[in-house]
Amino acid sequence: MQLNFKKIGETGPALIILHGVFGFLDNWLTIGKTISEQGFVVYLVDQRHHGRSSHEGSLDFPTLAEDLKEFLEQQNLTSPTLLGHSMGGKTVMEYAVHYPGTFEKLVVVDIGTKQYPMHHTKILQGLNALPVEDIENRQQADDFFSEYEPILAVRQFLLKNLYRKEDGGFDWRFNLPVLTTDMAKVGAPITAEKPVETATLFIRGEKSNYILDEDWDDILKIFPNAKLETIANAGHWVQAEQPKVFVEQLLAFLKS
């Protein structure tokens, strides 16, 4: 597996950033550039079935964790910090459980270890119904999709994946058929036979319900050296909603 990625910076400790479901590496460009200016080499990675990475195979966390393992080997990275948001957070946790001692620190953004129910059904309906071959511009896509997703910021995030094909019409950067069939796997829990002792930071948005207070004891069973930071006035996309505070907390952990 050759994952598409962007490297920012030349010298310093390595930080790998994995996006969430429906995302791609461009979502993290601004954060990545800001972190690199503080002396880090940042690798923004498109996970399988997203962005410009391969659209082959299954979408499940054992597969995504193996992709990450191959990527680290290909880039000769022996002790990077791993950061993942949402689905990406599950990927780095799955990797950490199976390959302890191969990374410096772990950062998990607004996702826990538990099983999550399917909750993207309406979005998937809208994405599949949108006539990408026939629309002429993004505004038409937004107008159509608004019937399925009322929140403008969510529509804008998803429609960033639209790109204009050379022969006309639009298409998606993500693999919509596989996301549609495999979305239940994105909610799968993280399990471990023994705890991961590496220092771990969980960051959640105050307005998000992905990591609840009652989830913390179960998280600590797998990641006993974890700490939790809550960012005020932020939801699930905490890094986009409160980027300044997010970067401050991330840098404090990276430099500690």
PDB file of C-alpha atoms in Angstrom:
ATOM      1  CA  MET A   1       0.000   0.000   0.000  1.00  0.00           C
ATOM      2  CA  GLN A   2       1.343   3.385  -1.059  1.00  0.00           C
ATOM      3  CA  LEU A   3      -0.650   5.992   0.832  1.00  0.00           C
ATOM      4  CA  ASN A   4      -0.814   9.509  -0.566  1.00  0.00           C
ATOM      5  CA  PHE A   5       0.767  12.015   1.805  1.00  0.00           C
ATOM      6  CA  LYS A   6       2.197  15.499   2.167  1.00  0.00           C
ATOM      7  CA  LYS A   7       5.353  16.164   4.167  1.00  0.00           C
ATOM      8  CA  ILE A   8       5.731  19.568   5.833  1.00  0.00           C
ATOM      9  CA  GLY A   9       9.093  20.488   7.355  1.00  0.00           C
ATOM     10  CA  GLU A  10      12.555  18.959   7.037  1.00  0.00           C
ATOM     11  CA  THR A  11      14.043  18.505  10.511  1.00  0.00           C
ATOM     12  CA  GLY A  12      12.672  17.637  13.933  1.00  0.00           C
ATOM     13  CA  PRO A  13      10.513  14.961  15.549  1.00  0.00           C
ATOM     14  CA  ALA A  14       7.924  13.368  13.242  1.00  0.00           C
ATOM     15  CA  LEU A  15       4.173  13.806  13.683  1.00  0.00           C
ATOM     16  CA  ILE A  16       1.777  11.690  11.610  1.00  0.00           C
ATOM     17  CA  ILE A  17      -1.778  13.044  11.205  1.00  0.00           C
ATOM     18  CA  LEU A  18      -4.700  10.883  10.066  1.00  0.00           C
ATOM     19  CA  HIS A  19      -8.030  12.481   9.107  1.00  0.00           C
ATOM     20  CA  GLY A  20     -11.497  11.171   9.910  1.00  0.00           C
ATOM     21  CA  VAL A  21     -14.144   9.513   7.758  1.00  0.00           C
ATOM     22  CA  PHE A  22     -15.151  11.548   4.675  1.00  0.00           C
ATOM     23  CA  GLY A  23     -11.965  13.614   5.149  1.00  0.00           C
ATOM     24  CA  PHE A  24      -8.583  13.839   3.452  1.00  0.00           C
ATOM     25  CA  LEU A  25      -5.187  15.308   4.218  1.00  0.00           C
ATOM     26  CA  ASP A  26      -6.040  18.821   3.005  1.00  0.00           C
ATOM     27  CA  ASN A  27      -8.345  19.193   6.044  1.00  0.00           C
ATOM     28  CA  TRP A  28      -5.193  19.374   8.212  1.00  0.00           C
ATOM     29  CA  LEU A  29      -2.961  21.613   6.069  1.00  0.00           C
ATOM     30  CA  THR A  30      -3.237  24.722   8.237  1.00  0.00           C
ATOM     31  CA  ILE A  31      -2.694  22.804  11.488  1.00  0.00           C
ATOM     32  CA  GLY A  32       0.182  20.879   9.918  1.00  0.00           C
ATOM     33  CA  LYS A  33       1.962  24.037   8.774  1.00  0.00           C
ATOM     34  CA  THR A  34       1.540  25.629  12.200  1.00  0.00           C
ATOM     35  CA  ILE A  35       2.995  22.588  13.982  1.00  0.00           C
ATOM     36  CA  SER A  36       5.901  22.312  11.539  1.00  0.00           C
ATOM     37  CA  GLU A  37       6.873  25.919  12.297  1.00  0.00           C
ATOM     38  CA  GLN A  38       7.460  24.787  15.889  1.00  0.00           C
ATOM     39  CA  GLY A  39      10.222  22.369  14.894  1.00  0.00           C
ATOM     40  CA  PHE A  40       8.325  19.248  13.799  1.00  0.00           C
ATOM     41  CA  VAL A  41       8.190  17.291  10.566  1.00  0.00           C
ATOM     42  CA  VAL A  42       4.514  16.704   9.845  1.00  0.00           C
ATOM     43  CA  TYR A  43       3.164  13.957   7.606  1.00  0.00           C
ATOM     44  CA  LEU A  44      -0.446  14.452   6.490  1.00  0.00           C
ATOM     45  CA  VAL A  45      -1.766  11.129   5.185  1.00  0.00           C
ATOM     46  CA  ASP A  46      -4.785  10.125   3.103  1.00  0.00           C
ATOM     47  CA  GLN A  47      -6.171   6.911   4.557  1.00  0.00           C
ATOM     48  CA  ARG A  48      -7.327   4.094   2.282  1.00  0.00           C
ATOM     49  CA  HIS A  49     -10.541   4.900   0.374  1.00  0.00           C
ATOM     50  CA  HIS A  50     -10.013   8.635   0.993  1.00  0.00           C
ATOM     51  CA  GLY A  51      -8.331  11.418  -0.932  1.00  0.00           C
ATOM     52  CA  ARG A  52      -5.743  10.257  -3.444  1.00  0.00           C
ATOM     53  CA  SER A  53      -4.858   6.990  -1.698  1.00  0.00           C
ATOM     54  CA  SER A  54      -5.905   3.580  -3.026  1.00  0.00           C
ATOM     55  CA  HIS A  55      -9.608   2.809  -3.182  1.00  0.00           C
ATOM     56  CA  GLU A  56      -8.999  -0.939  -3.072  1.00  0.00           C
ATOM     57  CA  GLY A  57      -9.778  -3.418  -0.283  1.00  0.00           C
ATOM     58  CA  SER A  58     -11.856  -3.219   2.862  1.00  0.00           C
ATOM     59  CA  LEU A  59     -12.444  -0.318   5.232  1.00  0.00           C
ATOM     60  CA  ASP A  60     -11.731  -1.720   8.703  1.00  0.00           C
ATOM     61  CA  PHE A  61      -9.313  -0.816  11.476  1.00  0.00           C
ATOM     62  CA  PRO A  62      -6.984  -3.837  11.212  1.00  0.00           C
ATOM     63  CA  THR A  63      -6.498  -2.942   7.522  1.00  0.00           C
ATOM     64  CA  LEU A  64      -6.027   0.772   8.211  1.00  0.00           C
ATOM     65  CA  ALA A  65      -3.552   0.009  11.015  1.00  0.00           C
ATOM     66  CA  GLU A  66      -1.530  -2.210   8.670  1.00  0.00           C
ATOM     67  CA  ASP A  67      -1.532   0.614   6.117  1.00  0.00           C
ATOM     68  CA  LEU A  68      -0.086   2.901   8.794  1.00  0.00           C
ATOM     69  CA  LYS A  69       2.569   0.316   9.692  1.00  0.00           C
ATOM     70  CA  GLU A  70       3.636   0.063   6.042  1.00  0.00           C
ATOM     71  CA  PHE A  71       3.718   3.843   5.727  1.00  0.00           C
ATOM     72  CA  LEU A  72       6.023   4.233   8.748  1.00  0.00           C
ATOM     73  CA  GLU A  73       8.335   1.549   7.348  1.00  0.00           C
ATOM     74  CA  GLN A  74       8.388   3.160   3.900  1.00  0.00           C
ATOM     75  CA  GLN A  75       9.309   6.539   5.423  1.00  0.00           C
ATOM     76  CA  ASN A  76      11.852   4.981   7.848  1.00  0.00           C
ATOM     77  CA  LEU A  77      10.053   6.487  10.840  1.00  0.00           C
ATOM     78  CA  THR A  78      10.928   4.617  14.041  1.00  0.00           C
ATOM     79  CA  SER A  79       9.468   6.771  16.832  1.00  0.00           C
ATOM     80  CA  PRO A  80       6.918   9.270  15.515  1.00  0.00           C
ATOM     81  CA  THR A  81       3.992  10.736  17.380  1.00  0.00           C
ATOM     82  CA  LEU A  82       0.696   9.474  15.943  1.00  0.00           C
ATOM     83  CA  LEU A  83      -2.376  11.709  15.809  1.00  0.00           C
ATOM     84  CA  GLY A  84      -5.790  10.729  14.525  1.00  0.00           C
ATOM     85  CA  HIS A  85      -9.168  12.419  14.454  1.00  0.00           C
ATOM     86  CA  SER A  86     -12.383  10.364  14.718  1.00  0.00           C
ATOM     87  CA  MET A  87     -11.875   7.384  12.361  1.00  0.00           C
ATOM     88  CA  GLY A  88      -8.193   8.314  12.242  1.00  0.00           C
ATOM     89  CA  GLY A  89      -8.148   8.194  16.032  1.00  0.00           C
ATOM     90  CA  LYS A  90      -9.457   4.638  15.940  1.00  0.00           C
ATOM     91  CA  THR A  91      -6.758   3.789  13.380  1.00  0.00           C
ATOM     92  CA  VAL A  92      -3.894   5.047  15.558  1.00  0.00           C
ATOM     93  CA  MET A  93      -5.357   3.297  18.624  1.00  0.00           C
ATOM     94  CA  GLU A  94      -5.635   0.021  16.690  1.00  0.00           C
ATOM     95  CA  TYR A  95      -2.029   0.466  15.568  1.00  0.00           C
ATOM     96  CA  ALA A  96      -0.868   1.253  19.113  1.00  0.00           C
ATOM     97  CA  VAL A  97      -2.491  -1.900  20.505  1.00  0.00           C
ATOM     98  CA  HIS A  98      -0.717  -4.145  17.987  1.00  0.00           C
ATOM     99  CA  TYR A  99       2.628  -2.347  17.677  1.00  0.00           C
ATOM    100  CA  PRO A 100       3.521  -0.924  21.105  1.00  0.00           C
ATOM    101  CA  GLY A 101       6.958   0.606  21.448  1.00  0.00           C
ATOM    102  CA  THR A 102       7.130   1.756  17.822  1.00  0.00           C
ATOM    103  CA  PHE A 103       5.945   5.326  18.456  1.00  0.00           C
ATOM    104  CA  GLU A 104       6.781   8.166  20.824  1.00  0.00           C
ATOM    105  CA  LYS A 105       3.333   9.446  21.821  1.00  0.00           C
ATOM    106  CA  LEU A 106      -0.299   9.102  20.826  1.00  0.00           C
ATOM    107  CA  VAL A 107      -2.928  11.811  20.279  1.00  0.00           C
ATOM    108  CA  VAL A 108      -6.582  10.836  19.805  1.00  0.00           C
ATOM    109  CA  VAL A 109      -9.019  13.581  18.802  1.00  0.00           C
ATOM    110  CA  ASP A 110     -12.684  13.272  19.780  1.00  0.00           C
ATOM    111  CA  ILE A 111     -13.177   9.524  19.623  1.00  0.00           C
ATOM    112  CA  GLY A 112     -13.186   6.813  22.279  1.00  0.00           C
ATOM    113  CA  THR A 113     -12.471   3.095  22.329  1.00  0.00           C
ATOM    114  CA  LYS A 114     -16.116   2.012  22.479  1.00  0.00           C
ATOM    115  CA  GLN A 115     -18.458   0.745  19.788  1.00  0.00           C
ATOM    116  CA  TYR A 116     -20.303   3.581  18.019  1.00  0.00           C
ATOM    117  CA  PRO A 117     -23.666   3.075  16.304  1.00  0.00           C
ATOM    118  CA  MET A 118     -24.189   3.960  12.663  1.00  0.00           C
ATOM    119  CA  HIS A 119     -25.081   7.652  12.478  1.00  0.00           C
ATOM    120  CA  HIS A 120     -24.170   8.749   8.952  1.00  0.00           C
ATOM    121  CA  THR A 121     -27.142   7.125   7.232  1.00  0.00           C
ATOM    122  CA  LYS A 122     -28.793  10.369   6.077  1.00  0.00           C
ATOM    123  CA  ILE A 123     -25.476  11.784   4.843  1.00  0.00           C
ATOM    124  CA  LEU A 124     -24.758   8.623   2.850  1.00  0.00           C
ATOM    125  CA  GLN A 125     -28.246   8.780   1.336  1.00  0.00           C
ATOM    126  CA  GLY A 126     -27.611  12.324   0.195  1.00  0.00           C
ATOM    127  CA  LEU A 127     -24.131  11.616  -1.164  1.00  0.00           C
ATOM    128  CA  ASN A 128     -25.418   8.648  -3.152  1.00  0.00           C
ATOM    129  CA  ALA A 129     -28.404  10.606  -4.457  1.00  0.00           C
ATOM    130  CA  LEU A 130     -26.341  13.613  -5.588  1.00  0.00           C
ATOM    131  CA  PRO A 131     -26.011  13.447  -9.419  1.00  0.00           C
ATOM    132  CA  VAL A 132     -22.279  14.244  -9.588  1.00  0.00           C
ATOM    133  CA  GLU A 133     -22.110  13.618 -13.350  1.00  0.00           C
ATOM    134  CA  ASP A 134     -24.784  16.212 -14.067  1.00  0.00           C
ATOM    135  CA  ILE A 135     -24.103  19.102 -11.698  1.00  0.00           C
ATOM    136  CA  GLU A 136     -22.312  22.120 -13.138  1.00  0.00           C
ATOM    137  CA  ASN A 137     -20.894  23.718  -9.991  1.00  0.00           C
ATOM    138  CA  ARG A 138     -20.510  23.296  -6.239  1.00  0.00           C
ATOM    139  CA  GLN A 139     -23.436  25.572  -5.466  1.00  0.00           C
ATOM    140  CA  GLN A 140     -25.770  23.194  -7.267  1.00  0.00           C
ATOM    141  CA  ALA A 141     -24.327  20.348  -5.211  1.00  0.00           C
ATOM    142  CA  ASP A 142     -24.811  22.297  -1.990  1.00  0.00           C
ATOM    143  CA  ASP A 143     -28.408  23.198  -2.871  1.00  0.00           C
ATOM    144  CA  PHE A 144     -29.208  19.551  -3.594  1.00  0.00           C
ATOM    145  CA  PHE A 145     -27.403  18.182  -0.551  1.00  0.00           C
ATOM    146  CA  SER A 146     -29.045  20.663   1.835  1.00  0.00           C
ATOM    147  CA  GLU A 147     -32.155  18.477   1.765  1.00  0.00           C
ATOM    148  CA  TYR A 148     -30.129  15.744   3.488  1.00  0.00           C
ATOM    149  CA  GLU A 149     -27.742  17.769   5.693  1.00  0.00           C
ATOM    150  CA  PRO A 150     -29.025  21.091   7.112  1.00  0.00           C
ATOM    151  CA  ILE A 151     -25.734  22.240   8.705  1.00  0.00           C
ATOM    152  CA  LEU A 152     -23.736  24.368   6.259  1.00  0.00           C
ATOM    153  CA  ALA A 153     -20.331  23.623   7.838  1.00  0.00           C
ATOM    154  CA  VAL A 154     -20.898  19.878   7.512  1.00  0.00           C
ATOM    155  CA  ARG A 155     -21.959  20.255   3.874  1.00  0.00           C
ATOM    156  CA  GLN A 156     -18.895  22.358   3.120  1.00  0.00           C
ATOM    157  CA  PHE A 157     -16.634  19.761   4.758  1.00  0.00           C
ATOM    158  CA  LEU A 158     -18.141  16.927   2.725  1.00  0.00           C
ATOM    159  CA  LEU A 159     -18.285  18.829  -0.562  1.00  0.00           C
ATOM    160  CA  LYS A 160     -14.556  19.587  -0.367  1.00  0.00           C
ATOM    161  CA  ASN A 161     -14.253  16.034  -1.673  1.00  0.00           C
ATOM    162  CA  LEU A 162     -15.898  16.989  -4.967  1.00  0.00           C
ATOM    163  CA  TYR A 163     -13.475  17.495  -7.822  1.00  0.00           C
ATOM    164  CA  ARG A 164     -14.022  18.322 -11.482  1.00  0.00           C
ATOM    165  CA  LYS A 165     -12.992  15.565 -13.874  1.00  0.00           C
ATOM    166  CA  GLU A 166     -10.974  16.309 -17.012  1.00  0.00           C
ATOM    167  CA  ASP A 167     -13.749  15.010 -19.260  1.00  0.00           C
ATOM    168  CA  GLY A 168     -16.430  17.037 -17.481  1.00  0.00           C
ATOM    169  CA  GLY A 169     -18.697  16.482 -14.533  1.00  0.00           C
ATOM    170  CA  PHE A 170     -17.667  15.926 -10.925  1.00  0.00           C
ATOM    171  CA  ASP A 171     -16.664  12.946  -8.829  1.00  0.00           C
ATOM    172  CA  TRP A 172     -15.750  12.182  -5.220  1.00  0.00           C
ATOM    173  CA  ARG A 173     -12.263  11.950  -3.730  1.00  0.00           C
ATOM    174  CA  PHE A 174     -13.513   9.294  -1.313  1.00  0.00           C
ATOM    175  CA  ASN A 175     -14.726   5.832  -2.315  1.00  0.00           C
ATOM    176  CA  LEU A 176     -18.439   6.314  -1.801  1.00  0.00           C
ATOM    177  CA  PRO A 177     -19.510   2.713  -2.595  1.00  0.00           C
ATOM    178  CA  VAL A 178     -17.145   1.259   0.025  1.00  0.00           C
ATOM    179  CA  LEU A 179     -18.001   3.937   2.591  1.00  0.00           C
ATOM    180  CA  THR A 180     -21.651   3.061   2.039  1.00  0.00           C
ATOM    181  CA  THR A 181     -21.192  -0.694   2.484  1.00  0.00           C
ATOM    182  CA  ASP A 182     -18.495  -0.612   5.215  1.00  0.00           C
ATOM    183  CA  MET A 183     -19.571   2.363   7.329  1.00  0.00           C
ATOM    184  CA  ALA A 184     -20.656   0.115  10.210  1.00  0.00           C
ATOM    185  CA  LYS A 185     -17.015  -1.013  10.531  1.00  0.00           C
ATOM    186  CA  VAL A 186     -15.981   2.582  11.267  1.00  0.00           C
ATOM    187  CA  GLY A 187     -17.851   2.294  14.564  1.00  0.00           C
ATOM    188  CA  ALA A 188     -16.034  -0.877  15.665  1.00  0.00           C
ATOM    189  CA  PRO A 189     -14.538  -0.866  19.183  1.00  0.00           C
ATOM    190  CA  ILE A 190     -10.839  -0.968  20.025  1.00  0.00           C
ATOM    191  CA  THR A 191      -9.876  -3.947  22.175  1.00  0.00           C
ATOM    192  CA  ALA A 192      -6.549  -4.985  23.672  1.00  0.00           C
ATOM    193  CA  GLU A 193      -5.119  -8.025  25.450  1.00  0.00           C
ATOM    194  CA  LYS A 194      -2.782  -5.795  27.426  1.00  0.00           C
ATOM    195  CA  PRO A 195      -2.627  -2.034  28.042  1.00  0.00           C
ATOM    196  CA  VAL A 196      -0.632   0.428  25.963  1.00  0.00           C
ATOM    197  CA  GLU A 197       1.704   2.216  28.370  1.00  0.00           C
ATOM    198  CA  THR A 198       2.758   5.036  26.035  1.00  0.00           C
ATOM    199  CA  ALA A 199       1.801   8.606  26.952  1.00  0.00           C
ATOM    200  CA  THR A 200      -1.493   9.421  25.260  1.00  0.00           C
ATOM    201  CA  LEU A 201      -3.522  12.605  24.921  1.00  0.00           C
ATOM    202  CA  PHE A 202      -7.260  12.531  24.250  1.00  0.00           C
ATOM    203  CA  ILE A 203      -8.750  15.832  23.087  1.00  0.00           C
ATOM    204  CA  ARG A 204     -12.520  16.290  22.944  1.00  0.00           C
ATOM    205  CA  GLY A 205     -14.874  19.124  22.090  1.00  0.00           C
ATOM    206  CA  GLU A 206     -17.052  20.392  24.912  1.00  0.00           C
ATOM    207  CA  LYS A 207     -20.138  20.261  22.667  1.00  0.00           C
ATOM    208  CA  SER A 208     -19.344  16.819  21.261  1.00  0.00           C
ATOM    209  CA  ASN A 209     -20.820  13.587  22.603  1.00  0.00           C
ATOM    210  CA  TYR A 210     -18.176  11.244  21.191  1.00  0.00           C
ATOM    211  CA  ILE A 211     -16.204  10.965  24.465  1.00  0.00           C
ATOM    212  CA  LEU A 212     -18.498  11.041  27.485  1.00  0.00           C
ATOM    213  CA  ASP A 213     -17.316  11.259  31.085  1.00  0.00           C
ATOM    214  CA  GLU A 214     -18.492   7.700  31.671  1.00  0.00           C
ATOM    215  CA  ASP A 215     -16.293   6.448  28.800  1.00  0.00           C
ATOM    216  CA  TRP A 216     -13.067   7.464  30.531  1.00  0.00           C
ATOM    217  CA  ASP A 217     -12.625   4.436  32.801  1.00  0.00           C
ATOM    218  CA  ASP A 218     -12.807   2.072  29.822  1.00  0.00           C
ATOM    219  CA  ILE A 219     -10.332   4.219  27.893  1.00  0.00           C
ATOM    220  CA  LEU A 220      -7.885   4.075  30.803  1.00  0.00           C
ATOM    221  CA  LYS A 221      -8.045   0.274  30.836  1.00  0.00           C
ATOM    222  CA  ILE A 222      -6.326   0.274  27.433  1.00  0.00           C
ATOM    223  CA  PHE A 223      -4.397   3.562  27.726  1.00  0.00           C
ATOM    224  CA  PRO A 224      -3.536   3.897  31.445  1.00  0.00           C
ATOM    225  CA  ASN A 225      -1.135   6.803  30.845  1.00  0.00           C
ATOM    226  CA  ALA A 226      -3.730   8.884  29.042  1.00  0.00           C
ATOM    227  CA  LYS A 227      -4.959  12.347  29.932  1.00  0.00           C
ATOM    228  CA  LEU A 228      -8.059  14.129  28.673  1.00  0.00           C
ATOM    229  CA  GLU A 229      -8.337  17.740  27.549  1.00  0.00           C
ATOM    230  CA  THR A 230     -11.703  19.337  26.787  1.00  0.00           C
ATOM    231  CA  ILE A 231     -11.823  22.359  24.480  1.00  0.00           C
ATOM    232  CA  ALA A 232     -14.650  24.802  25.140  1.00  0.00           C
ATOM    233  CA  ASN A 233     -17.041  25.940  22.402  1.00  0.00           C
ATOM    234  CA  ALA A 234     -16.059  23.100  20.092  1.00  0.00           C
ATOM    235  CA  GLY A 235     -17.891  20.117  18.690  1.00  0.00           C
ATOM    236  CA  HIS A 236     -16.593  16.995  16.945  1.00  0.00           C
ATOM    237  CA  TRP A 237     -14.375  18.923  14.499  1.00  0.00           C
ATOM    238  CA  VAL A 238     -12.579  20.526  17.417  1.00  0.00           C
ATOM    239  CA  GLN A 239      -9.393  21.301  15.437  1.00  0.00           C
ATOM    240  CA  ALA A 240     -11.386  23.295  12.882  1.00  0.00           C
ATOM    241  CA  GLU A 241     -13.697  25.028  15.348  1.00  0.00           C
ATOM    242  CA  GLN A 242     -11.039  26.087  17.887  1.00  0.00           C
ATOM    243  CA  PRO A 243      -7.708  25.785  16.029  1.00  0.00           C
ATOM    244  CA  LYS A 244      -5.715  28.151  18.268  1.00  0.00           C
ATOM    245  CA  VAL A 245      -6.557  26.345  21.497  1.00  0.00           C
ATOM    246  CA  PHE A 246      -6.181  22.974  19.798  1.00  0.00           C
ATOM    247  CA  VAL A 247      -2.662  23.797  18.606  1.00  0.00           C
ATOM    248  CA  GLU A 248      -1.687  25.136  22.041  1.00  0.00           C
ATOM    249  CA  GLN A 249      -2.779  21.933  23.765  1.00  0.00           C
ATOM    250  CA  LEU A 250      -1.190  19.727  21.115  1.00  0.00           C
ATOM    251  CA  LEU A 251       2.154  21.543  21.253  1.00  0.00           C
ATOM    252  CA  ALA A 252       2.205  21.449  25.050  1.00  0.00           C
ATOM    253  CA  PHE A 253       1.837  17.662  24.899  1.00  0.00           C
ATOM    254  CA  LEU A 254       4.343  17.199  22.076  1.00  0.00           C
ATOM    255  CA  LYS A 255       6.988  19.229  23.901  1.00  0.00           C
ATOM    256  CA  SER A 256       6.352  17.769  27.356  1.00  0.00           C
TER     257      SER A 256
END
